[in-house]
Short mmCIF file of C-alpha atoms in Angstrom, two decimals:
data_model
loop_
_atom_site.label_atom_id
_atom_site.label_comp_id
_atom_site.label_asym_id
_atom_site.label_seq_id
_atom_site.Cartn_x
_atom_site.Cartn_y
_atom_site.Cartn_z
CA MET A 223 0.06 0.23 0.11
CA SER A 224 2.45 2.97 1.19
CA HIS A 225 5.37 0.84 0.56
CA PRO A 226 5.41 0.11 -3.17
CA PRO A 227 8.21 -2.45 -3.28
CA ALA A 228 9.32 -1.77 -6.89
CA PRO A 229 12.63 -0.22 -7.43
CA ARG A 230 12.54 3.27 -8.41
CA THR A 231 15.22 4.52 -10.60
CA VAL A 232 15.67 8.11 -10.02
CA GLU A 233 18.86 8.97 -12.27
CA GLU A 234 20.32 7.39 -15.32
CA LEU A 235 23.69 9.00 -15.97
CA THR A 236 26.21 8.65 -18.50
CA ILE A 237 29.85 8.75 -17.57
CA THR A 238 31.96 10.08 -20.09
CA SER A 239 34.16 13.29 -18.77
CA ASN A 240 35.46 14.26 -15.22
CA ASP A 241 32.45 17.01 -15.05
CA GLU A 242 30.29 13.90 -15.31
CA VAL A 243 31.83 11.96 -12.19
CA VAL A 244 30.94 15.06 -10.26
CA THR A 245 27.76 15.27 -11.50
CA VAL A 246 27.31 11.41 -10.22
CA ARG A 247 28.54 12.40 -6.66
CA GLN A 248 26.15 15.21 -6.60
CA LYS A 249 23.08 13.03 -7.56
CA VAL A 250 24.19 10.35 -5.53
CA ARG A 251 24.27 12.91 -2.40
CA ALA A 252 21.15 14.33 -3.38
CA THR A 253 19.31 10.84 -3.37
CA ALA A 254 20.88 9.69 -0.07
CA ILE A 255 19.88 12.65 1.36
CA GLU A 256 16.20 12.29 0.38
CA LEU A 257 16.48 8.84 1.85
CA GLY A 258 17.29 10.19 5.11
CA PHE A 259 20.96 8.56 5.62
CA SER A 260 23.27 9.78 8.37
CA LEU A 261 25.84 12.13 7.16
CA VAL A 262 28.51 9.52 7.95
CA ASP A 263 26.80 7.28 5.51
CA GLN A 264 25.85 9.87 3.11
CA THR A 265 29.56 10.46 2.90
CA LYS A 266 30.35 6.92 2.47
CA VAL A 267 28.07 6.37 -0.35
CA VAL A 268 29.15 9.46 -2.11
CA THR A 269 33.05 8.44 -1.83
CA ALA A 270 32.21 4.94 -3.15
CA ALA A 271 30.25 6.62 -6.02
CA SER A 272 33.04 8.50 -6.83
CA GLU A 273 35.50 5.76 -6.68
CA LEU A 274 33.18 3.48 -9.24
CA ALA A 275 32.40 6.30 -11.62
CA ARG A 276 36.22 7.22 -11.67
CA ASN A 277 36.73 3.17 -12.43
CA THR A 278 34.39 3.23 -15.26
CA LEU A 279 35.88 6.39 -16.68
CA VAL A 280 39.41 5.77 -16.18
CA HIS A 281 39.46 1.80 -17.13
CA ALA A 282 36.55 1.40 -19.53
CA GLY A 283 36.61 5.31 -21.27
CA GLY A 284 33.12 6.03 -20.05
CA GLY A 285 30.01 3.89 -19.13
CA GLN A 286 26.65 4.50 -17.26
CA ALA A 287 25.47 5.00 -13.86
CA ASN A 288 21.94 4.44 -12.75
CA ILE A 289 20.99 5.44 -8.98
CA THR A 290 17.97 3.57 -7.88
CA ILE A 291 15.92 3.58 -4.32
CA VAL A 292 15.10 0.21 -3.18
CA GLN A 293 13.25 -1.29 -0.54
CA ASN A 294 13.25 -4.47 1.78
CA GLY A 295 10.56 -4.45 4.14
CA ALA A 296 10.49 -1.26 6.10
CA ARG A 297 14.35 -0.11 5.12
CA ARG A 298 14.88 1.70 2.22
CA GLY A 299 18.32 1.98 0.36
CA ILE A 300 20.20 3.24 -2.21
CA ARG A 301 21.59 1.12 -5.15
CA LEU A 302 24.39 2.23 -7.56
CA VAL A 303 24.61 0.21 -11.03
CA PHE A 304 27.89 1.07 -13.09
CA SER A 305 28.21 -0.47 -16.23
CA ASP A 306 30.63 0.00 -18.93
CA ASN A 307 31.47 -1.64 -22.39
CA GLY A 308 35.19 -1.82 -21.41
CA PRO A 309 37.91 -4.45 -21.67
CA GLY A 310 36.20 -6.26 -18.64
CA ILE A 311 38.21 -7.49 -15.32
CA PRO A 312 40.14 -10.88 -16.17
CA ASP A 313 40.58 -11.65 -12.52
CA ARG A 314 38.02 -10.90 -10.40
CA GLN A 315 39.86 -11.55 -6.81
CA LEU A 316 43.13 -9.62 -8.09
CA ALA A 317 40.77 -6.40 -9.24
CA LEU A 318 39.40 -6.86 -5.27
CA THR A 319 42.99 -6.78 -3.85
CA ASP A 320 43.68 -3.62 -1.73
CA GLY A 321 46.56 -1.89 -3.45
CA TRP A 322 46.39 -3.78 -6.78
CA SER A 323 45.99 -1.24 -9.73
CA SER A 324 45.76 -1.59 -13.48
CA GLY A 325 45.30 2.16 -14.03
CA GLY A 326 47.99 3.60 -12.15
CA GLY A 327 46.02 4.48 -9.15
CA LEU A 328 46.05 3.48 -5.63
CA GLY A 329 43.98 0.40 -5.87
CA LEU A 330 41.52 1.12 -3.53
CA GLY A 331 38.40 1.84 -5.90
CA LEU A 332 36.52 -1.55 -5.94
CA SER A 333 38.09 -2.90 -2.43
CA GLY A 334 37.57 0.72 -0.65
CA SER A 335 33.92 0.77 -2.25
CA ARG A 336 33.07 -2.67 -1.10
CA ARG A 337 34.04 -1.97 2.38
CA LEU A 338 31.93 1.55 2.47
CA MET A 339 28.72 -0.07 0.92
CA ASP A 340 26.84 -2.98 2.37
CA GLU A 341 26.32 -5.10 -0.62
CA PHE A 342 28.72 -5.25 -3.65
CA VAL A 343 28.43 -7.15 -6.46
CA LEU A 344 31.08 -7.34 -9.21
CA GLU A 345 29.89 -8.85 -12.61
CA SER A 346 32.57 -8.76 -15.54
CA GLU A 347 33.51 -10.36 -19.04
CA PRO A 348 36.90 -9.95 -20.28
CA GLY A 349 36.14 -8.17 -23.65
CA ARG A 350 32.41 -7.40 -22.81
CA GLY A 351 32.43 -5.29 -19.87
CA THR A 352 32.00 -4.44 -16.41
CA VAL A 353 28.93 -4.20 -14.29
CA VAL A 354 29.37 -3.21 -10.62
CA THR A 355 26.11 -3.05 -8.44
CA VAL A 356 26.31 -1.42 -4.96
CA THR A 357 23.68 -0.74 -1.89
CA LYS A 358 23.55 0.74 1.21
CA TRP A 359 20.45 0.49 3.68
CA THR A 360 19.47 2.99 5.93
CA ARG A 361 19.86 2.23 9.43
CA MET B 152 37.38 23.64 -15.15
CA ASP B 153 37.68 25.70 -11.33
CA ARG B 154 41.14 27.11 -10.54
CA VAL B 155 41.70 27.08 -6.70
CA PRO B 156 43.30 30.32 -5.65
CA ILE B 157 46.66 30.15 -3.53
CA LEU B 158 47.01 32.72 -0.92
CA LYS B 159 50.15 33.96 0.44
CA ILE B 160 50.43 35.06 3.99
CA GLY B 161 54.14 35.63 5.26
CA ASP B 162 56.17 32.45 4.48
CA VAL B 163 53.17 30.32 3.89
CA LEU B 164 50.87 29.59 1.21
CA ILE B 165 47.17 28.85 1.93
CA VAL B 166 44.52 27.16 -0.06
CA SER B 167 41.10 26.76 0.94
CA ILE B 168 39.42 23.89 -1.30
CA GLN B 169 35.65 25.25 -1.95
CA GLY B 170 33.09 22.61 -3.66
CA ASP B 171 33.36 19.67 -5.55
CA LEU B 172 36.75 19.79 -7.62
CA ASP B 173 36.85 17.53 -10.60
CA ASP B 174 40.07 15.55 -11.05
CA GLN B 175 41.59 18.03 -13.65
CA SER B 176 41.52 20.60 -11.31
CA VAL B 177 42.78 18.61 -8.60
CA LEU B 178 45.95 18.26 -10.81
CA THR B 179 46.11 21.93 -11.84
CA LEU B 180 46.11 22.72 -7.99
CA GLN B 181 48.87 20.15 -7.57
CA GLU B 182 50.98 21.96 -10.19
CA ASP B 183 50.04 25.34 -9.51
CA LEU B 184 51.09 24.59 -5.48
CA ALA B 185 54.66 23.18 -6.79
CA ASP B 186 55.36 26.29 -8.84
CA ARG B 187 54.08 28.66 -6.09
CA VAL B 188 56.23 26.94 -3.30
CA VAL B 189 59.29 27.47 -5.67
CA ALA B 190 58.24 30.82 -6.51
CA THR B 191 57.60 32.35 -2.99
CA GLY B 192 60.31 30.03 -1.12
CA ALA B 193 57.38 29.65 0.78
CA ILE B 194 58.22 27.36 4.29
CA GLY B 195 54.91 25.97 4.68
CA VAL B 196 51.58 25.19 2.96
CA ILE B 197 48.32 24.76 4.51
CA ILE B 198 45.36 22.96 2.71
CA ASP B 199 42.11 23.93 4.25
CA ILE B 200 39.48 21.14 3.31
CA THR B 201 36.92 22.36 5.80
CA ALA B 202 34.24 22.75 2.90
CA VAL B 203 35.25 19.36 1.26
CA GLU B 204 32.25 16.82 1.90
CA ILE B 205 34.21 13.96 0.50
CA VAL B 206 37.76 12.91 -0.02
CA ASP B 207 38.25 9.55 -2.27
CA SER B 208 41.38 8.22 -3.07
CA PHE B 209 42.12 10.41 -5.88
CA VAL B 210 41.99 13.60 -3.76
CA GLY B 211 43.83 11.81 -0.89
CA ARG B 212 46.51 10.68 -3.33
CA MET B 213 46.86 14.48 -4.44
CA LEU B 214 47.08 15.49 -0.84
CA SER B 215 49.88 12.92 0.14
CA THR B 216 51.64 14.08 -3.41
CA ILE B 217 51.35 17.73 -2.42
CA ALA B 218 53.07 16.89 1.01
CA GLY B 219 55.88 14.94 -0.46
CA MET B 220 56.25 17.24 -3.28
CA SER B 221 56.28 20.44 -0.85
CA ARG B 222 59.03 18.68 1.53
CA MET B 223 61.54 18.06 -1.43
CA LEU B 224 61.01 21.80 -2.10
CA ASP B 225 61.81 22.65 1.43
CA ALA B 226 58.08 23.35 2.61
CA GLU B 227 55.83 21.56 5.43
CA THR B 228 52.34 20.69 4.48
CA ILE B 229 49.27 20.65 6.88
CA VAL B 230 45.91 19.76 5.86
CA VAL B 231 43.29 21.27 8.06
CA GLY B 232 39.21 20.85 8.73
CA MET B 233 39.05 17.47 7.76
CA ARG B 234 35.36 16.88 8.81
CA PRO B 235 34.68 13.85 11.03
CA ALA B 236 32.69 12.20 8.46
CA VAL B 237 35.43 12.65 5.78
CA ALA B 238 37.93 11.08 8.26
CA ILE B 239 35.75 8.06 9.09
CA THR B 240 35.05 7.58 5.54
CA LEU B 241 38.63 7.52 4.18
CA VAL B 242 39.99 4.88 7.23
CA GLU B 243 37.53 2.59 5.94
CA LEU B 244 38.29 3.45 2.36
CA GLY B 245 41.69 1.95 3.00
CA LEU B 246 43.55 5.54 2.85
CA SER B 247 45.75 6.17 5.98
CA LEU B 248 47.25 9.27 4.66
CA GLY B 249 50.49 8.38 6.25
CA GLY B 250 53.26 10.82 6.17
CA LEU B 251 50.39 13.95 6.11
CA ARG B 252 50.28 16.38 8.96
CA THR B 253 46.86 17.64 10.07
CA ALA B 254 45.17 19.90 12.42
CA LEU B 255 41.79 20.57 13.21
CA ASP B 256 41.73 24.20 11.98
CA LEU B 257 43.29 26.79 10.22
CA GLU B 258 44.68 28.29 13.39
CA LYS B 259 46.22 25.43 14.87
CA GLY B 260 47.63 24.47 11.48
CA VAL B 261 49.34 28.10 11.41
CA ALA B 262 50.29 27.33 15.04
CA LEU B 263 52.03 24.16 14.27
CA LEU B 264 53.96 25.63 11.23
CA SER B 265 55.43 28.47 13.34
CA ARG B 266 56.73 26.10 16.05
CA HIS B 267 58.46 23.97 13.14
CA GLY B 268 59.48 26.75 10.77
CA THR B 269 63.11 28.00 11.76
CA GLN B 270 62.53 31.41 10.19
CA GLY B 271 58.71 31.12 9.90
CA THR B 272 57.75 32.42 13.27
CA SER B 273 58.58 35.91 13.12
CA ASP B 274 57.06 36.26 10.11
CA LEU B 275 53.84 34.60 10.74
CA SER B 276 53.55 36.85 14.03
CA ALA B 277 54.32 39.91 11.75
CA VAL B 278 51.11 39.28 9.89
CA GLY B 279 49.25 38.61 13.09
CA LEU B 280 49.04 34.90 12.99
#
C-alpha cells in the first residue's frame, strides 16, 4: 500500500568526462539525503560512487551510472549500478585486492567501495564489459 | 574547470578548497602549488578542506603528493579542517594518508607551522597569525 516494493530509478547518468563524475557524486548525495542517511553514511555512499564512477571513466573510457531507490521490508536503500562496455576484468580476485591497480591509481576503488557499502556485486567478462552493483541500506 | 586560488601570508601558502573539484582541477592545483612554493620560497603550505564533503582516493593521493612534493621543495604541508565523516570514510576506504600532517583548524595549522619553521615564527607573528 504505502510501501511500493518496486525499485524506483531516480537517475540514469552517462559518465564520459570528469565533469560527469562530479555530477554522479552530486546526484548520489541528493538521493542519499532524500532517503535520510546519516551524514557519515552519505559521505561513505558518495565516496564509493566517486571511486566507481572514476573506475568506469579511467578503465573503460566511460559508461553509465544508474541510481535506484530500493526497499526491503521497512528499510529503504540506495542502489548504484555502474556499467560499461570496456575491456572487463580478467581476474576478479586480484581486482578486489587492496593496492592492486591496473590503471596507475592507488588500487582502492573496488576494494574500498566494497567496504563502504553494505552490498557489492562485481560482474565482468573480459572483452564484454563490467557491471558493479552496490547497495547501502538506511539504519 | 575551476582553478583553486592560492593565497600567501608571510612565508605560508594557504589553499582553501571550496566545493566539489573534478579530477583535472585537482591535478592543476598540484602543479600550481609546486610552482608557487618555488616562486615564493614558502616554508609551509596549509590546505584547508573544511568545505570538502568527500575525500576519495584521488583527492587523498593529491594531498599526499603535495605533502611529499613540498617537502622536497623545503616546505611543510598541513591539511586542516577535515570533517569527522570524511575521516571515518577515509579509514574505511583504506587510505591512511601516512606522512600527511593534519590540524583541526586553520589556526592550529598555522601554530604548528610556526613551531616547526625555523624562520617562520617571526614572519607569521608579523601578520598577526
